[in-house]
Amino acid sequence: MSDSVATILLVEDDQSLGQLLAEELEMDGYTMLRAGTVDEARQQLRGQRPSLIVSDLRLPDGDGLQVLSFQQAEHPGIPFIVITAFGTVDQAVDALKAGADDFLTKPLSTDHLRLKIKRLLAQADINRQLAEIQASQNGGDNLGLVGDSSAMARLRTEIRQVARSQAAVLINGESGTGKELVARAVHQQSDRAGQAFLAVNCAGIPPDLMESEFFGHEAGAFTGARQGRKGLFAEASGGTLLLDEIGEMPLALQAKLLRVLQEGSIKPVGSDHEETVDVRILAATHVDLMRAVEQGEFREDLYYRLETLSLSIPPLRERGEDVELLAMHFLKEACRRHNRGFIKLSDVTLRVLRDYPFPGNVRELSSAIERAVTFCEGDTIQPEHLPERIRKRQGASPQPLAAPGSVNLSEWPTLEALQQDYVRRVMAAVDGNKRRAAQILGINRRTLYRWLETETGPAND
């Protein structure tokens, strides 16, 4: 979520009402711009781009729909709320058809207006972030992998490098890190992108059926084999075959896989002749194959054949702010599957997600968001909608201070560090509401802004 202070353009010719609304919204922490006519609103919009516009429908030199039209030409995508004392159904329909996001009538409830503004700004922020993610994915720069961390940037570079080769690739990564997605990215970046990509989980095939599954069989090769069948190597010929959890492959089959890599040929079960195949092998595992070699569970020659080109996928706990981007991506997908409208993640929820180590990696985060969307009945996901194991870390106590009698005084935190930590906790508890946080801290909002600027840089307020 964006932490910058939102700017609202208020277009209202009634000076008393305009002053009242401006003061109320300024108390919520918004920066206010004022205009009393269509021409003044246009001048404001020529100079800068506000975060949201609230406009009266009837103005001395025109109407709010003219402001809306000008805004759409100059700054498309800004949320727009129309207010009027002469509300009719026809006017509401015209405003909404023209692109307004909401239509409110006078006498105006300031609490209702403030709620609408908060929701529209949150929705605009979410839409912006998701659009950036989608654009980067569609553009091909991210190779279909969500994340802007340096670890993911390195991985993308390595994917492009190994994709140029025809050699086998070993993909290492903890469970849930997205090894199949990385394999697909390698395939899509290679000159085999237009051919087949097949993925098979070696742990999911019964050992007695593995040889037939991989190499195929002739009719009558074994009981029940009434007709011949092509194996996975033949089906993927010309393209790419991913052998997921290759550490689960039996030693006997490992020897035959090594022959495929060396000779480029297979021998179907029950056949007397070999068949040439042109397939690139990608192998994935979450186990230490070198240790498996030492324990006699994996062939050393096959390991070194696969390990020549290798990719290591970073666990989610090492990807920093990627947690937030991934959470937004999974939220969008879950809302689509559940036919839900707009749902956002509260700032506190995002903080909880960022603080959790995710031992199950990206897959665990995806499941957590799926659960949250299922149990969230409103439009905001709160920590209580997350799985209990994640929620429990929200109330985790900070590290205890050094005892007063401790000899190592260098471990004692500074007063400034204690203050910053307390301010962060208060801001999290009030969901980022600066007015409420200032009340709890017993300071004015200007002082709070100054403290936040000291910690994070200018707040752009």
Short mmCIF file of C-alpha atoms in Angstrom, two decimals:
data_model
loop_
_atom_site.label_atom_id
_atom_site.label_comp_id
_atom_site.label_asym_id
_atom_site.label_seq_id
_atom_site.Cartn_x
_atom_site.Cartn_y
_atom_site.Cartn_z
CA MET A 1 0.00 0.00 0.00
CA SER A 2 1.12 3.56 -0.65
CA ASP A 3 2.16 5.48 2.44
CA SER A 4 2.07 8.94 0.77
CA VAL A 5 -0.56 11.47 1.81
CA ALA A 6 -3.46 11.63 -0.67
CA THR A 7 -4.38 14.96 -2.28
CA ILE A 8 -8.08 15.70 -2.83
CA LEU A 9 -9.46 18.36 -5.17
CA LEU A 10 -12.74 19.73 -3.80
CA VAL A 11 -14.85 21.64 -6.36
CA GLU A 12 -17.65 23.39 -4.45
CA ASP A 13 -19.05 26.92 -4.95
CA ASP A 14 -20.77 27.01 -1.53
CA GLN A 15 -18.01 28.57 0.58
CA SER A 16 -19.41 27.44 3.92
CA LEU A 17 -19.89 23.82 2.85
CA GLY A 18 -16.55 23.79 1.06
CA GLN A 19 -14.76 25.05 4.16
CA LEU A 20 -16.50 22.47 6.37
CA LEU A 21 -15.65 19.56 4.06
CA ALA A 22 -12.06 20.73 3.63
CA GLU A 23 -11.52 20.95 7.38
CA GLU A 24 -13.05 17.53 7.98
CA LEU A 25 -10.88 15.90 5.30
CA GLU A 26 -7.74 17.71 6.45
CA MET A 27 -8.34 16.23 9.91
CA ASP A 28 -8.18 12.81 8.24
CA GLY A 29 -4.71 13.66 6.98
CA TYR A 30 -5.55 14.56 3.36
CA THR A 31 -4.00 17.49 1.52
CA MET A 32 -6.79 19.67 0.14
CA LEU A 33 -7.03 21.67 -3.09
CA ARG A 34 -10.00 24.03 -3.54
CA ALA A 35 -11.92 25.28 -6.56
CA GLY A 36 -15.29 27.03 -6.84
CA THR A 37 -15.86 26.93 -10.60
CA VAL A 38 -15.21 24.69 -13.59
CA ASP A 39 -12.47 27.06 -14.78
CA GLU A 40 -10.71 27.03 -11.38
CA ALA A 41 -10.89 23.24 -11.33
CA ARG A 42 -9.29 23.07 -14.77
CA GLN A 43 -6.50 25.37 -13.60
CA GLN A 44 -5.83 23.10 -10.64
CA LEU A 45 -5.79 20.01 -12.84
CA ARG A 46 -3.39 21.62 -15.29
CA GLY A 47 -0.93 22.18 -12.46
CA GLN A 48 -1.00 18.82 -10.72
CA ARG A 49 -2.65 15.40 -10.46
CA PRO A 50 -4.78 14.92 -7.32
CA SER A 51 -5.47 11.49 -5.85
CA LEU A 52 -9.27 11.99 -5.92
CA ILE A 53 -11.83 14.63 -6.96
CA VAL A 54 -15.05 15.60 -5.18
CA SER A 55 -17.16 17.95 -7.29
CA ASP A 56 -20.53 19.64 -6.96
CA LEU A 57 -22.76 18.95 -9.95
CA ARG A 58 -24.01 22.52 -10.43
CA LEU A 59 -21.33 25.20 -10.63
CA PRO A 60 -21.54 28.91 -11.54
CA ASP A 61 -19.94 28.44 -14.96
CA GLY A 62 -21.03 24.92 -15.83
CA ASP A 63 -21.38 21.56 -14.10
CA GLY A 64 -19.29 18.84 -12.48
CA LEU A 65 -19.52 16.60 -15.53
CA GLN A 66 -17.39 19.15 -17.40
CA VAL A 67 -14.77 18.82 -14.66
CA LEU A 68 -15.04 15.05 -14.99
CA SER A 69 -14.55 15.24 -18.77
CA PHE A 70 -11.49 17.48 -18.39
CA GLN A 71 -10.05 15.19 -15.70
CA GLN A 72 -10.47 12.11 -17.91
CA ALA A 73 -8.58 13.84 -20.71
CA GLU A 74 -5.77 15.21 -18.52
CA HIS A 75 -5.47 12.61 -15.75
CA PRO A 76 -7.44 9.41 -16.51
CA GLY A 77 -7.97 6.98 -13.67
CA ILE A 78 -8.55 9.44 -10.81
CA PRO A 79 -11.55 8.47 -8.61
CA PHE A 80 -14.38 11.03 -9.02
CA ILE A 81 -17.32 11.67 -6.66
CA VAL A 82 -20.23 13.90 -7.71
CA ILE A 83 -22.34 15.68 -5.07
CA THR A 84 -25.49 17.75 -5.63
CA ALA A 85 -28.54 19.17 -3.93
CA PHE A 86 -30.62 18.38 -6.98
CA GLY A 87 -30.12 14.66 -7.19
CA THR A 88 -32.27 12.63 -9.53
CA VAL A 89 -31.97 9.12 -10.86
CA ASP A 90 -31.31 10.46 -14.36
CA GLN A 91 -28.48 12.67 -13.11
CA ALA A 92 -26.97 9.77 -11.19
CA VAL A 93 -27.09 7.56 -14.27
CA ASP A 94 -25.57 10.29 -16.46
CA ALA A 95 -22.74 10.86 -13.96
CA LEU A 96 -21.94 7.19 -13.61
CA LYS A 97 -22.11 6.62 -17.38
CA ALA A 98 -19.72 9.52 -17.86
CA GLY A 99 -17.19 7.81 -15.61
CA ALA A 100 -17.92 9.06 -12.09
CA ASP A 101 -17.23 6.53 -9.34
CA ASP A 102 -19.99 7.62 -6.97
CA PHE A 103 -22.93 10.02 -6.67
CA LEU A 104 -23.98 11.57 -3.34
CA THR A 105 -26.84 13.96 -2.62
CA LYS A 106 -27.15 16.89 -0.21
CA PRO A 107 -27.67 17.24 2.69
CA LEU A 108 -24.37 15.41 2.74
CA SER A 109 -23.25 13.03 5.48
CA THR A 110 -19.57 13.83 6.04
CA ASP A 111 -19.03 10.39 7.58
CA HIS A 112 -20.49 8.77 4.46
CA LEU A 113 -18.29 10.94 2.22
CA ARG A 114 -15.18 10.12 4.23
CA LEU A 115 -15.92 6.40 4.00
CA LYS A 116 -16.44 6.62 0.24
CA ILE A 117 -13.18 8.54 -0.17
CA LYS A 118 -11.23 6.02 1.90
CA ARG A 119 -12.57 3.08 -0.09
CA LEU A 120 -12.05 4.69 -3.49
CA LEU A 121 -8.47 5.69 -2.66
CA ALA A 122 -7.69 2.20 -1.41
CA GLN A 123 -9.22 0.67 -4.53
CA ALA A 124 -7.26 3.03 -6.79
CA ASP A 125 -4.03 2.12 -5.02
CA ILE A 126 -4.72 -1.60 -5.38
CA ASN A 127 -5.63 -1.21 -9.06
CA ARG A 128 -2.42 0.74 -9.69
CA GLN A 129 -0.23 -1.91 -8.08
CA LEU A 130 -1.98 -4.78 -9.85
CA ALA A 131 -1.76 -2.95 -13.17
CA GLU A 132 1.99 -2.55 -12.66
CA ILE A 133 2.34 -6.26 -11.89
CA GLN A 134 0.23 -7.25 -14.92
CA ALA A 135 2.09 -4.87 -17.22
CA SER A 136 5.46 -6.20 -16.16
CA GLN A 137 4.29 -9.79 -16.66
CA ASN A 138 2.72 -9.11 -20.05
CA GLY A 139 5.80 -7.23 -21.13
CA GLY A 140 7.93 -10.33 -20.59
CA ASP A 141 10.47 -8.56 -18.37
CA ASN A 142 9.45 -10.59 -15.32
CA LEU A 143 9.21 -13.90 -17.19
CA GLY A 144 5.90 -14.55 -15.46
CA LEU A 145 7.56 -14.43 -12.02
CA VAL A 146 6.11 -11.87 -9.60
CA GLY A 147 8.68 -9.98 -7.53
CA ASP A 148 11.06 -7.03 -7.69
CA SER A 149 13.66 -8.16 -5.13
CA SER A 150 17.34 -8.36 -6.03
CA ALA A 151 17.21 -12.14 -5.52
CA MET A 152 14.50 -12.47 -8.18
CA ALA A 153 16.35 -10.11 -10.51
CA ARG A 154 19.40 -12.40 -10.32
CA LEU A 155 17.23 -15.46 -10.93
CA ARG A 156 15.69 -13.92 -14.05
CA THR A 157 19.15 -13.12 -15.41
CA GLU A 158 20.27 -16.71 -14.83
CA ILE A 159 17.11 -18.07 -16.46
CA ARG A 160 17.81 -16.09 -19.62
CA GLN A 161 21.40 -17.35 -19.64
CA VAL A 162 20.63 -21.07 -19.25
CA ALA A 163 17.72 -20.82 -21.72
CA ARG A 164 20.24 -20.24 -24.52
CA SER A 165 21.73 -23.69 -23.97
CA GLN A 166 20.34 -27.10 -24.90
CA ALA A 167 21.88 -28.81 -21.86
CA ALA A 168 19.93 -30.19 -18.91
CA VAL A 169 19.22 -27.83 -16.00
CA LEU A 170 18.91 -28.66 -12.30
CA ILE A 171 16.47 -26.40 -10.44
CA ASN A 172 16.96 -26.31 -6.67
CA GLY A 173 14.50 -24.78 -4.23
CA GLU A 174 12.54 -25.39 -1.07
CA SER A 175 9.02 -26.77 -1.35
CA GLY A 176 6.58 -24.11 -2.46
CA THR A 177 9.09 -21.75 -4.07
CA GLY A 178 7.72 -22.20 -7.60
CA LYS A 179 10.14 -24.59 -9.31
CA GLU A 180 7.67 -25.44 -12.09
CA LEU A 181 7.13 -21.74 -12.84
CA VAL A 182 10.89 -21.30 -13.20
CA ALA A 183 11.05 -24.35 -15.48
CA ARG A 184 8.30 -22.90 -17.67
CA ALA A 185 10.20 -19.60 -17.81
CA VAL A 186 13.32 -21.43 -19.03
CA HIS A 187 11.24 -23.17 -21.71
CA GLN A 188 9.55 -19.94 -22.82
CA GLN A 189 12.89 -18.14 -23.13
CA SER A 190 14.44 -20.97 -25.16
CA ASP A 191 14.19 -21.67 -28.87
CA ARG A 192 11.83 -24.53 -27.95
CA ALA A 193 9.13 -22.14 -26.74
CA GLY A 194 6.78 -23.07 -29.56
CA GLN A 195 6.99 -26.79 -28.77
CA ALA A 196 5.58 -28.95 -25.98
CA PHE A 197 6.33 -28.42 -22.29
CA LEU A 198 5.51 -31.44 -20.13
CA ALA A 199 5.91 -31.68 -16.35
CA VAL A 200 5.85 -34.91 -14.37
CA ASN A 201 6.22 -35.44 -10.63
CA CYS A 202 8.53 -38.41 -10.13
CA ALA A 203 7.16 -38.91 -6.62
CA GLY A 204 3.65 -39.39 -7.98
CA ILE A 205 4.32 -42.36 -10.29
CA PRO A 206 4.40 -45.91 -8.87
CA PRO A 207 7.92 -47.37 -9.32
CA ASP A 208 6.67 -50.34 -11.35
CA LEU A 209 5.03 -48.00 -13.89
CA MET A 210 7.84 -45.43 -14.19
CA GLU A 211 9.71 -47.04 -17.07
CA SER A 212 6.55 -47.36 -19.16
CA GLU A 213 5.48 -43.80 -18.33
CA PHE A 214 8.82 -42.32 -19.36
CA PHE A 215 9.84 -44.54 -22.29
CA GLY A 216 6.51 -45.94 -23.51
CA HIS A 217 5.77 -49.57 -24.33
CA GLU A 218 4.88 -51.90 -27.17
CA ALA A 219 1.58 -53.75 -27.37
CA GLY A 220 1.78 -56.93 -25.28
CA ALA A 221 4.91 -55.79 -23.43
CA PHE A 222 3.27 -56.68 -20.13
CA THR A 223 -0.07 -57.84 -18.76
CA GLY A 224 -2.72 -55.28 -19.62
CA ALA A 225 -0.69 -53.60 -22.39
CA ARG A 226 -3.25 -54.22 -25.15
CA GLN A 227 -1.84 -51.48 -27.36
CA GLY A 228 1.38 -49.53 -27.65
CA ARG A 229 1.84 -46.18 -25.94
CA LYS A 230 4.27 -43.32 -26.38
CA GLY A 231 6.16 -42.31 -23.28
CA LEU A 232 6.78 -38.83 -21.89
CA PHE A 233 10.17 -38.51 -23.62
CA ALA A 234 8.60 -39.16 -27.01
CA GLU A 235 5.63 -36.90 -26.33
CA ALA A 236 7.95 -34.05 -25.35
CA SER A 237 10.30 -34.58 -28.31
CA GLY A 238 11.17 -31.20 -29.81
CA GLY A 239 10.24 -29.50 -26.57
CA THR A 240 11.02 -29.64 -22.84
CA LEU A 241 10.38 -32.24 -20.14
CA LEU A 242 10.42 -31.25 -16.46
CA LEU A 243 11.24 -34.07 -14.04
CA ASP A 244 10.00 -32.68 -10.74
CA GLU A 245 11.29 -34.24 -7.50
CA ILE A 246 13.92 -36.14 -9.44
CA GLY A 247 15.42 -37.33 -6.17
CA GLU A 248 12.51 -39.79 -5.96
CA MET A 249 13.47 -41.55 -9.20
CA PRO A 250 14.67 -45.17 -8.65
CA LEU A 251 18.37 -45.88 -9.30
CA ALA A 252 17.58 -48.25 -12.19
CA LEU A 253 15.63 -45.57 -14.01
CA GLN A 254 18.33 -42.98 -13.26
CA ALA A 255 20.75 -45.07 -15.34
CA LYS A 256 18.34 -45.03 -18.30
CA LEU A 257 17.81 -41.28 -17.91
CA LEU A 258 21.57 -40.80 -18.07
CA ARG A 259 21.58 -42.69 -21.37
CA VAL A 260 18.89 -40.40 -22.76
CA LEU A 261 21.02 -37.39 -21.83
CA GLN A 262 24.15 -38.90 -23.37
CA GLU A 263 22.77 -40.59 -26.48
CA GLY A 264 19.47 -38.82 -27.16
CA SER A 265 17.63 -42.12 -27.59
CA ILE A 266 15.09 -44.26 -25.72
CA LYS A 267 14.02 -47.88 -25.81
CA PRO A 268 10.30 -48.49 -25.14
CA VAL A 269 9.38 -51.41 -22.89
CA GLY A 270 9.07 -54.59 -24.98
CA SER A 271 10.80 -53.07 -28.01
CA ASP A 272 13.95 -54.44 -29.69
CA HIS A 273 15.06 -51.12 -31.13
CA GLU A 274 15.83 -47.63 -29.90
CA GLU A 275 14.10 -44.39 -30.93
CA THR A 276 15.78 -41.03 -31.27
CA VAL A 277 14.25 -38.19 -29.24
CA ASP A 278 15.10 -34.51 -29.14
CA VAL A 279 14.03 -33.34 -25.70
CA ARG A 280 15.54 -30.93 -23.22
CA ILE A 281 15.53 -32.19 -19.65
CA LEU A 282 14.86 -29.89 -16.71
CA ALA A 283 15.09 -31.52 -13.28
CA ALA A 284 13.79 -30.02 -10.03
CA THR A 285 14.30 -31.00 -6.42
CA HIS A 286 13.95 -29.68 -2.87
CA VAL A 287 16.45 -32.17 -1.42
CA ASP A 288 20.25 -32.04 -1.27
CA LEU A 289 21.18 -34.33 -4.16
CA MET A 290 24.87 -34.30 -3.18
CA ARG A 291 23.94 -35.79 0.16
CA ALA A 292 21.74 -38.32 -1.64
CA VAL A 293 24.80 -39.25 -3.74
CA GLU A 294 26.86 -39.76 -0.59
CA GLN A 295 24.12 -41.98 0.83
CA GLY A 296 23.96 -44.08 -2.34
CA GLU A 297 20.43 -42.91 -3.20
CA PHE A 298 21.32 -40.94 -6.34
CA ARG A 299 23.79 -41.67 -9.12
CA GLU A 300 26.90 -39.50 -8.98
CA ASP A 301 27.36 -39.44 -12.76
CA LEU A 302 23.77 -38.31 -13.28
CA TYR A 303 24.12 -35.64 -10.60
CA TYR A 304 27.15 -34.07 -12.28
CA ARG A 305 25.45 -34.30 -15.67
CA LEU A 306 22.47 -32.34 -14.33
CA GLU A 307 24.41 -29.98 -12.08
CA THR A 308 26.43 -28.43 -14.91
CA LEU A 309 23.68 -25.83 -15.32
CA SER A 310 21.77 -25.14 -12.12
CA LEU A 311 19.32 -22.56 -10.80
CA SER A 312 18.60 -21.86 -7.14
CA ILE A 313 15.22 -20.33 -6.27
CA PRO A 314 15.34 -18.03 -3.21
CA PRO A 315 12.91 -18.82 -0.37
CA LEU A 316 10.20 -16.22 0.23
CA ARG A 317 11.79 -15.08 3.51
CA GLU A 318 14.76 -13.77 1.51
CA ARG A 319 12.67 -11.79 -0.99
CA GLY A 320 11.81 -8.71 1.08
CA GLU A 321 8.92 -6.64 -0.27
CA ASP A 322 8.00 -9.36 -2.77
CA VAL A 323 5.63 -10.66 -0.08
CA GLU A 324 3.35 -7.66 -0.61
CA LEU A 325 3.41 -7.91 -4.40
CA LEU A 326 2.69 -11.63 -4.29
CA ALA A 327 -0.11 -11.11 -1.77
CA MET A 328 -1.75 -8.59 -4.11
CA HIS A 329 -1.33 -10.95 -7.06
CA PHE A 330 -2.91 -13.87 -5.20
CA LEU A 331 -5.69 -11.61 -3.89
CA LYS A 332 -6.65 -10.62 -7.41
CA GLU A 333 -6.69 -14.25 -8.55
CA ALA A 334 -8.69 -15.42 -5.51
CA CYS A 335 -11.29 -12.66 -5.96
CA ARG A 336 -11.71 -13.71 -9.58
CA ARG A 337 -12.18 -17.37 -8.66
CA HIS A 338 -14.68 -16.53 -5.90
CA ASN A 339 -16.55 -13.98 -8.05
CA ARG A 340 -15.84 -11.36 -5.41
CA GLY A 341 -15.74 -7.64 -6.00
CA PHE A 342 -13.14 -5.27 -4.63
CA ILE A 343 -11.27 -6.53 -1.55
CA LYS A 344 -8.16 -4.97 -0.09
CA LEU A 345 -5.56 -5.94 2.49
CA SER A 346 -5.37 -3.66 5.54
CA ASP A 347 -2.01 -2.13 6.43
CA VAL A 348 -1.92 -4.24 9.60
CA THR A 349 -2.52 -7.41 7.58
CA LEU A 350 0.30 -6.52 5.21
CA ARG A 351 2.59 -5.91 8.18
CA VAL A 352 1.68 -9.31 9.63
CA LEU A 353 2.41 -11.00 6.30
CA ARG A 354 5.76 -9.23 5.97
CA ASP A 355 6.79 -10.31 9.49
CA TYR A 356 5.94 -14.00 8.94
CA PRO A 357 8.81 -16.23 7.69
CA PHE A 358 6.62 -18.45 5.43
CA PRO A 359 8.31 -21.83 5.78
CA GLY A 360 5.95 -23.05 3.05
CA ASN A 361 7.11 -20.22 0.80
CA VAL A 362 4.98 -18.85 -2.05
CA ARG A 363 2.56 -21.79 -1.94
CA GLU A 364 1.82 -21.08 1.74
CA LEU A 365 1.21 -17.39 1.02
CA SER A 366 -1.18 -18.30 -1.81
CA SER A 367 -3.13 -20.62 0.50
CA ALA A 368 -3.27 -17.96 3.22
CA ILE A 369 -4.77 -15.41 0.82
CA GLU A 370 -7.25 -17.99 -0.48
CA ARG A 371 -8.41 -18.63 3.09
CA ALA A 372 -8.61 -14.91 3.85
CA VAL A 373 -10.83 -14.22 0.84
CA THR A 374 -13.07 -17.14 1.84
CA PHE A 375 -13.61 -15.89 5.40
CA CYS A 376 -13.66 -12.13 4.69
CA GLU A 377 -17.28 -10.96 4.46
CA GLY A 378 -16.47 -7.26 4.03
CA ASP A 379 -14.15 -5.41 1.70
CA THR A 380 -11.00 -5.46 3.85
CA ILE A 381 -8.92 -8.46 4.87
CA GLN A 382 -7.83 -8.19 8.50
CA PRO A 383 -5.34 -10.38 10.41
CA GLU A 384 -8.17 -12.46 11.88
CA HIS A 385 -8.94 -13.72 8.36
CA LEU A 386 -5.46 -15.24 8.05
CA PRO A 387 -4.49 -18.73 9.27
CA GLU A 388 -3.88 -18.94 13.02
CA ARG A 389 -0.17 -19.80 12.65
CA ILE A 390 0.35 -16.47 10.87
CA ARG A 391 -1.86 -14.46 13.25
CA LYS A 392 0.04 -15.68 16.29
CA ARG A 393 3.15 -13.80 15.22
CA GLN A 394 1.23 -10.52 15.25
CA GLY A 395 1.23 -10.40 19.04
CA ALA A 396 4.77 -11.67 19.44
CA SER A 397 6.65 -9.77 22.11
CA PRO A 398 9.70 -7.72 21.13
CA GLN A 399 13.13 -8.81 22.26
CA PRO A 400 13.49 -8.00 25.98
CA LEU A 401 15.68 -5.07 26.89
CA ALA A 402 19.01 -5.75 28.54
CA ALA A 403 18.72 -5.97 32.31
CA PRO A 404 19.67 -2.77 34.17
CA GLY A 405 22.65 -4.55 35.69
CA SER A 406 23.92 -5.82 32.34
CA VAL A 407 27.59 -5.19 31.78
CA ASN A 408 27.26 -4.96 27.99
CA LEU A 409 25.76 -1.49 27.74
CA SER A 410 26.25 -1.49 23.95
CA GLU A 411 23.18 -3.75 23.69
CA TRP A 412 20.91 -1.10 25.22
CA PRO A 413 18.71 0.63 22.58
CA THR A 414 18.80 4.39 22.16
CA LEU A 415 15.83 6.53 23.22
CA GLU A 416 15.25 7.37 19.55
CA ALA A 417 15.10 3.66 18.65
CA LEU A 418 12.55 3.02 21.41
CA GLN A 419 10.45 5.96 20.21
CA GLN A 420 10.49 4.80 16.59
CA ASP A 421 9.55 1.26 17.60
CA TYR A 422 6.63 2.52 19.70
CA VAL A 423 5.38 4.81 16.93
CA ARG A 424 5.46 1.89 14.47
CA ARG A 425 3.42 -0.26 16.86
CA VAL A 426 0.83 2.46 17.39
CA MET A 427 0.53 3.12 13.63
CA ALA A 428 0.03 -0.61 13.02
CA ALA A 429 -2.61 -0.85 15.77
CA VAL A 430 -4.70 1.99 14.26
CA ASP A 431 -4.35 0.74 10.67
CA GLY A 432 -2.25 3.75 9.62
CA ASN A 433 -4.76 6.39 10.84
CA LYS A 434 -2.42 9.27 11.66
CA ARG A 435 -5.06 11.33 13.47
CA ARG A 436 -5.86 8.46 15.84
CA ALA A 437 -2.16 7.64 16.29
CA ALA A 438 -1.40 11.25 17.25
CA GLN A 439 -4.19 11.15 19.85
CA ILE A 440 -2.80 7.96 21.42
CA LEU A 441 0.76 9.34 21.42
CA GLY A 442 -0.40 12.64 22.94
CA ILE A 443 1.15 14.77 20.18
CA ASN A 444 -0.18 16.82 17.29
CA ARG A 445 -0.16 15.44 13.77
CA ARG A 446 2.59 17.79 12.62
CA THR A 447 4.90 16.27 15.23
CA LEU A 448 3.86 12.77 14.15
CA TYR A 449 4.61 13.58 10.52
CA ARG A 450 8.04 14.87 11.56
CA TRP A 451 8.77 11.66 13.49
CA LEU A 452 7.65 9.55 10.52
CA GLU A 453 9.82 11.62 8.16
CA THR A 454 12.81 11.05 10.45
CA GLU A 455 12.27 7.31 10.20
CA THR A 456 11.30 6.87 6.55
CA GLY A 457 12.14 10.10 4.76
CA PRO A 458 9.72 12.87 3.62
CA ALA A 459 6.05 11.87 3.89
CA ASN A 460 5.06 14.05 0.92
CA ASP A 461 2.31 15.71 2.89
#
